Short mmCIF file of C-alpha atoms and ligand atoms in Angstrom, two decimals:
data_model
loop_
_atom_site.label_atom_id
_atom_site.label_comp_id
_atom_site.label_asym_id
_atom_site.label_seq_id
_atom_site.Cartn_x
_atom_site.Cartn_y
_atom_site.Cartn_z
CA UNK A 203 3.41 55.06 -71.45
CA UNK A 204 4.93 52.07 -73.32
CA UNK A 205 4.22 49.36 -70.48
CA UNK A 206 1.99 47.29 -73.03
CA UNK A 207 4.21 47.42 -76.01
CA UNK A 208 7.46 46.49 -73.42
CA UNK A 209 5.01 43.87 -71.82
CA UNK A 210 5.84 42.05 -75.22
CA UNK A 211 9.26 41.59 -75.02
CA UNK A 212 9.15 39.08 -72.39
CA UNK A 213 7.15 35.44 -73.48
CA UNK A 214 3.67 35.49 -72.12
CA UNK A 215 3.51 32.67 -69.33
CA UNK A 216 -0.43 31.16 -69.65
CA UNK A 217 -1.82 30.25 -66.34
CA UNK A 218 -1.62 26.89 -67.28
CA UNK A 219 2.17 27.27 -67.56
CA UNK A 220 2.28 28.73 -64.08
CA UNK A 221 0.39 25.80 -62.77
CA UNK A 222 2.96 23.34 -64.69
CA UNK A 223 6.00 25.22 -63.47
CA UNK A 224 4.72 25.25 -59.60
CA UNK A 225 4.26 21.00 -59.90
CA UNK A 226 7.62 21.08 -61.66
CA UNK A 227 9.44 23.09 -58.53
CA UNK A 228 10.55 25.52 -61.08
CA UNK A 229 9.89 28.33 -58.31
CA UNK A 230 11.04 26.62 -55.24
CA UNK A 231 14.05 28.94 -55.44
CA UNK A 232 12.24 31.82 -54.11
CA UNK A 233 11.86 30.28 -50.55
CA UNK A 234 15.83 29.96 -50.60
CA UNK A 235 19.17 32.04 -50.44
CA UNK A 236 19.55 35.65 -51.81
CA UNK A 237 15.77 35.99 -52.58
CA UNK A 238 15.50 36.26 -48.52
CA UNK A 239 16.91 39.78 -48.88
CA UNK A 240 13.92 41.02 -50.44
CA UNK A 241 11.23 39.28 -48.54
CA UNK A 242 13.06 40.50 -45.68
CA UNK A 243 13.10 44.42 -46.91
CA UNK A 244 9.03 43.70 -47.86
CA UNK A 245 8.46 42.50 -44.33
CA UNK A 246 10.52 45.32 -42.54
CA UNK A 247 8.37 47.77 -44.52
CA UNK A 248 5.17 45.93 -43.48
CA UNK A 249 6.32 45.65 -39.69
CA UNK A 250 7.87 49.40 -39.54
CA UNK A 251 4.25 50.68 -40.96
CA UNK A 252 2.41 48.94 -38.08
CA UNK A 253 0.31 47.13 -41.01
CA UNK A 254 -2.52 45.02 -39.59
CA UNK A 255 -3.84 43.83 -42.84
CA UNK A 256 -2.02 42.84 -46.12
CA UNK A 257 -3.12 41.88 -49.61
CA UNK A 258 -0.36 39.77 -51.15
CA UNK A 259 -1.35 39.91 -54.76
CA UNK A 260 0.48 37.02 -57.02
CA UNK A 261 1.42 35.61 -53.63
CA UNK A 262 2.63 32.33 -55.14
CA UNK A 263 3.06 29.84 -52.49
CA UNK A 264 3.01 32.35 -49.75
CA UNK A 265 6.66 32.62 -49.08
CA UNK A 266 6.07 36.30 -48.08
CA UNK A 267 3.30 35.25 -45.76
CA UNK A 268 5.99 32.82 -44.03
CA UNK A 269 8.41 35.08 -43.72
CA UNK A 270 6.08 37.52 -41.83
CA UNK A 271 6.08 34.84 -39.44
CA UNK A 272 3.89 34.07 -36.35
CA UNK A 273 4.73 37.65 -35.24
CA UNK A 274 1.79 38.84 -37.61
CA UNK A 275 -1.18 38.30 -36.42
CA UNK A 276 -3.24 40.60 -38.66
CA UNK A 277 -5.40 39.81 -41.50
CA UNK A 278 -3.68 38.09 -44.85
CA UNK A 279 -5.09 37.49 -48.22
CA UNK A 280 -3.16 35.88 -50.80
CA UNK A 281 -4.23 36.12 -54.09
CA UNK A 282 -2.86 34.04 -56.99
CA UNK A 283 -4.33 32.39 -60.22
CA UNK A 284 -2.36 29.24 -59.67
CA UNK A 285 -4.03 26.53 -57.58
CA UNK A 286 -0.66 24.78 -57.70
CA UNK A 287 1.28 27.61 -56.11
CA UNK A 288 -1.65 27.94 -53.34
CA UNK A 289 -1.85 24.14 -52.88
CA UNK A 290 1.97 24.12 -52.28
CA UNK A 291 1.69 24.00 -48.37
CA UNK A 292 -0.97 23.74 -45.99
CA UNK A 293 -2.67 26.88 -45.20
CA UNK A 294 -2.06 28.74 -42.02
CA UNK A 295 -5.07 29.01 -40.03
CA UNK A 296 -5.04 33.22 -39.93
CA UNK A 297 -4.62 33.27 -44.29
CA UNK A 298 -7.35 33.46 -46.70
CA UNK A 299 -6.22 32.50 -50.17
CA UNK A 300 -7.92 33.41 -53.09
CA UNK A 301 -7.51 31.59 -56.65
CA UNK A 302 -7.69 34.62 -59.13
CA UNK A 303 -6.74 36.84 -61.99
CA UNK A 304 -4.92 39.97 -60.53
CA UNK A 305 -6.43 41.90 -63.53
CA UNK A 306 -10.10 40.97 -62.61
CA UNK A 307 -9.68 41.07 -58.98
CA UNK A 308 -12.81 42.20 -56.97
CA UNK A 309 -12.71 44.44 -54.21
CA UNK A 310 -11.53 42.60 -51.47
CA UNK A 311 -11.47 45.25 -49.01
CA UNK A 312 -9.11 48.08 -47.65
CA UNK A 313 -5.59 47.00 -46.55
CA UNK A 314 -2.48 48.47 -44.75
CA UNK A 315 -0.34 46.72 -47.08
CA UNK A 316 -0.88 45.88 -50.84
CA UNK A 317 1.69 43.59 -52.29
CA UNK A 318 2.99 42.70 -55.44
CA UNK A 319 6.28 40.95 -55.21
CA UNK A 320 7.86 39.90 -58.51
CA UNK A 321 4.34 39.94 -60.12
CA UNK A 322 4.17 43.57 -62.36
CA UNK A 323 6.18 42.39 -65.66
CA UNK A 324 4.02 39.36 -65.74
CA UNK A 325 1.19 41.21 -66.32
CA UNK A 326 -0.67 42.27 -69.49
CA UNK A 327 -1.70 45.96 -68.28
CA UNK A 328 0.58 46.30 -65.04
CA UNK A 329 0.01 49.87 -64.61
CA UNK A 330 -3.97 49.37 -64.71
CA UNK A 331 -3.20 46.95 -62.26
CA UNK A 332 -1.35 49.13 -60.18
CA UNK A 333 -4.00 51.64 -60.32
CA UNK A 334 -6.86 49.34 -59.18
CA UNK A 335 -4.73 47.92 -56.43
CA UNK A 336 -3.98 51.86 -55.02
CA UNK A 337 -7.91 51.65 -54.73
CA UNK A 338 -7.47 48.78 -52.18
CA UNK A 339 -4.99 50.77 -50.19
CA UNK A 340 -6.40 51.96 -46.34
CA UNK A 341 -5.68 55.77 -45.89
CA UNK A 342 -2.07 56.17 -44.66
CA UNK A 343 -1.37 52.73 -46.11
CA UNK A 344 0.99 51.46 -49.18
CA UNK A 345 1.36 49.45 -52.45
CA UNK A 346 4.61 48.00 -52.23
CA UNK A 347 5.89 46.89 -55.36
CA UNK A 348 9.12 44.60 -55.86
CA UNK A 349 11.12 44.43 -59.08
CA UNK A 350 13.93 42.76 -60.14
CA UNK A 351 17.24 44.48 -61.44
CA UNK A 352 18.80 42.26 -63.71
CA UNK A 353 22.24 42.86 -64.89
CA UNK A 354 21.91 44.91 -68.18
CA UNK A 355 23.76 42.03 -70.59
CA UNK A 356 21.32 39.24 -69.63
CA UNK A 357 17.72 39.08 -70.38
CA UNK A 358 17.65 41.89 -72.30
CA UNK A 359 13.77 42.40 -72.90
CA UNK A 360 13.54 41.76 -69.31
CA UNK A 361 15.66 44.41 -68.75
CA UNK A 362 13.90 46.74 -70.57
CA UNK A 363 10.71 46.09 -69.49
CA UNK A 364 11.70 46.11 -65.94
CA UNK A 365 13.49 49.39 -66.46
CA UNK A 366 10.48 50.81 -68.23
CA UNK A 367 8.12 49.62 -65.43
CA UNK A 368 10.44 51.16 -62.57
CA UNK A 369 10.31 54.13 -64.43
CA UNK A 370 6.87 54.40 -64.59
CA UNK A 371 5.92 53.35 -61.40
CA UNK A 372 8.19 55.66 -59.87
CA UNK A 373 6.76 58.81 -61.85
CA UNK A 374 3.51 58.29 -59.79
CA UNK A 375 3.31 60.77 -57.18
CA UNK A 376 3.73 59.77 -53.51
CA UNK A 377 6.28 56.89 -54.76
CA UNK A 378 9.46 56.32 -52.87
CA UNK A 379 12.13 53.26 -53.79
CA UNK A 380 15.14 51.44 -52.38
CA UNK A 381 17.59 49.07 -53.65
CA UNK A 382 17.80 45.95 -52.07
CA UNK A 383 20.49 43.72 -52.42
CA UNK A 384 20.62 39.84 -51.96
CA UNK A 385 24.04 37.77 -51.59
CA UNK A 386 25.77 40.30 -52.92
CA UNK A 387 24.81 39.58 -56.63
CA UNK A 388 21.18 40.29 -57.37
CA UNK A 389 19.21 43.34 -56.31
CA UNK A 390 15.85 44.58 -56.82
CA UNK A 391 14.02 47.85 -56.24
CA UNK A 392 11.25 48.06 -53.97
CA UNK A 393 8.76 51.12 -54.45
CA UNK A 394 6.30 52.10 -51.87
CA UNK A 395 3.12 53.73 -53.36
CA UNK A 396 0.82 55.93 -51.28
CA UNK A 397 -2.81 55.98 -52.09
CA UNK A 398 -2.28 59.77 -53.95
CA UNK A 399 -0.34 57.64 -56.79
CA UNK A 400 -3.76 57.02 -58.23
CA UNK A 401 -5.28 60.60 -57.85
C1 SAM B 857 7.59 35.07 -59.68
S1 SAM B 857 6.26 34.73 -58.96
C2 SAM B 857 6.24 35.43 -57.52
C3 SAM B 857 5.43 34.89 -56.54
C4 SAM B 857 5.45 35.65 -55.08
N1 SAM B 857 4.87 36.98 -55.12
C5 SAM B 857 6.80 35.81 -54.33
O1 SAM B 857 7.36 36.68 -54.59
O2 SAM B 857 7.23 34.90 -53.90
C6 SAM B 857 5.02 35.52 -59.98
C7 SAM B 857 3.68 34.93 -59.36
O3 SAM B 857 2.57 35.60 -59.92
C8 SAM B 857 1.46 34.99 -60.41
N2 SAM B 857 0.82 35.76 -61.52
C9 SAM B 857 1.08 35.92 -62.95
N3 SAM B 857 0.24 36.38 -63.41
C10 SAM B 857 -1.14 36.43 -62.82
C11 SAM B 857 -2.54 37.29 -63.06
N4 SAM B 857 -2.70 37.58 -64.12
N5 SAM B 857 -3.31 36.96 -61.43
C12 SAM B 857 -2.26 36.48 -60.83
N6 SAM B 857 -1.48 35.90 -60.29
C13 SAM B 857 -0.67 35.76 -61.28
C14 SAM B 857 2.06 33.60 -60.94
O4 SAM B 857 0.99 32.57 -60.29
C15 SAM B 857 3.10 33.32 -59.74
O5 SAM B 857 2.53 32.80 -58.45
#
């Protein structure tokens, strides 16, 4: 498993840099256009599984929660280590937002769906976080991981990292995946891992 090595292929983004990026609007685009396709795919998975509890790790400004809409009346817990991201919009009355490092997450309970949406490649030990989070998946639930699939000729470091992560995640038992395309140009791989992947 070379995730740790490949993780070094992308510049490390410190917690302070995330704060600055959210304050400058760097990530506002996530709520727009082609990205909607992957949020929709995640929401479809959550709804079709009948999930009534969602843990969204690296939730950013809560775009996934907003995409779930008012029809989702279950428990939503969003975790991000950026205060600026968590404060970007007024909190919904039905959500719990926690400022914490995904790598040092306390046990927050048992969730029907745990989500890592465009987060894994920013973590120093991504597979360790995957394994930890599988411990917070309820019986019959799933861990949903979304990974961008950049064109091979762009961002080669990112490409290698995302390819390797995808291979490692896919190798875990109980994992299925689907390709999601948005706007005809951007695509993501969406992995669904069952609790068995941790054993
Ligand atoms: C590209 S954004 C994705 C945001 C959100 N999941 C989405 O899909 O809209 C990556 C997020 O991961 C968060 N993040 C990165 N490293 C983290 C860590 N170690 N602990 C918690 N959050 C982290 C960042 O603050 C940022 O909000």
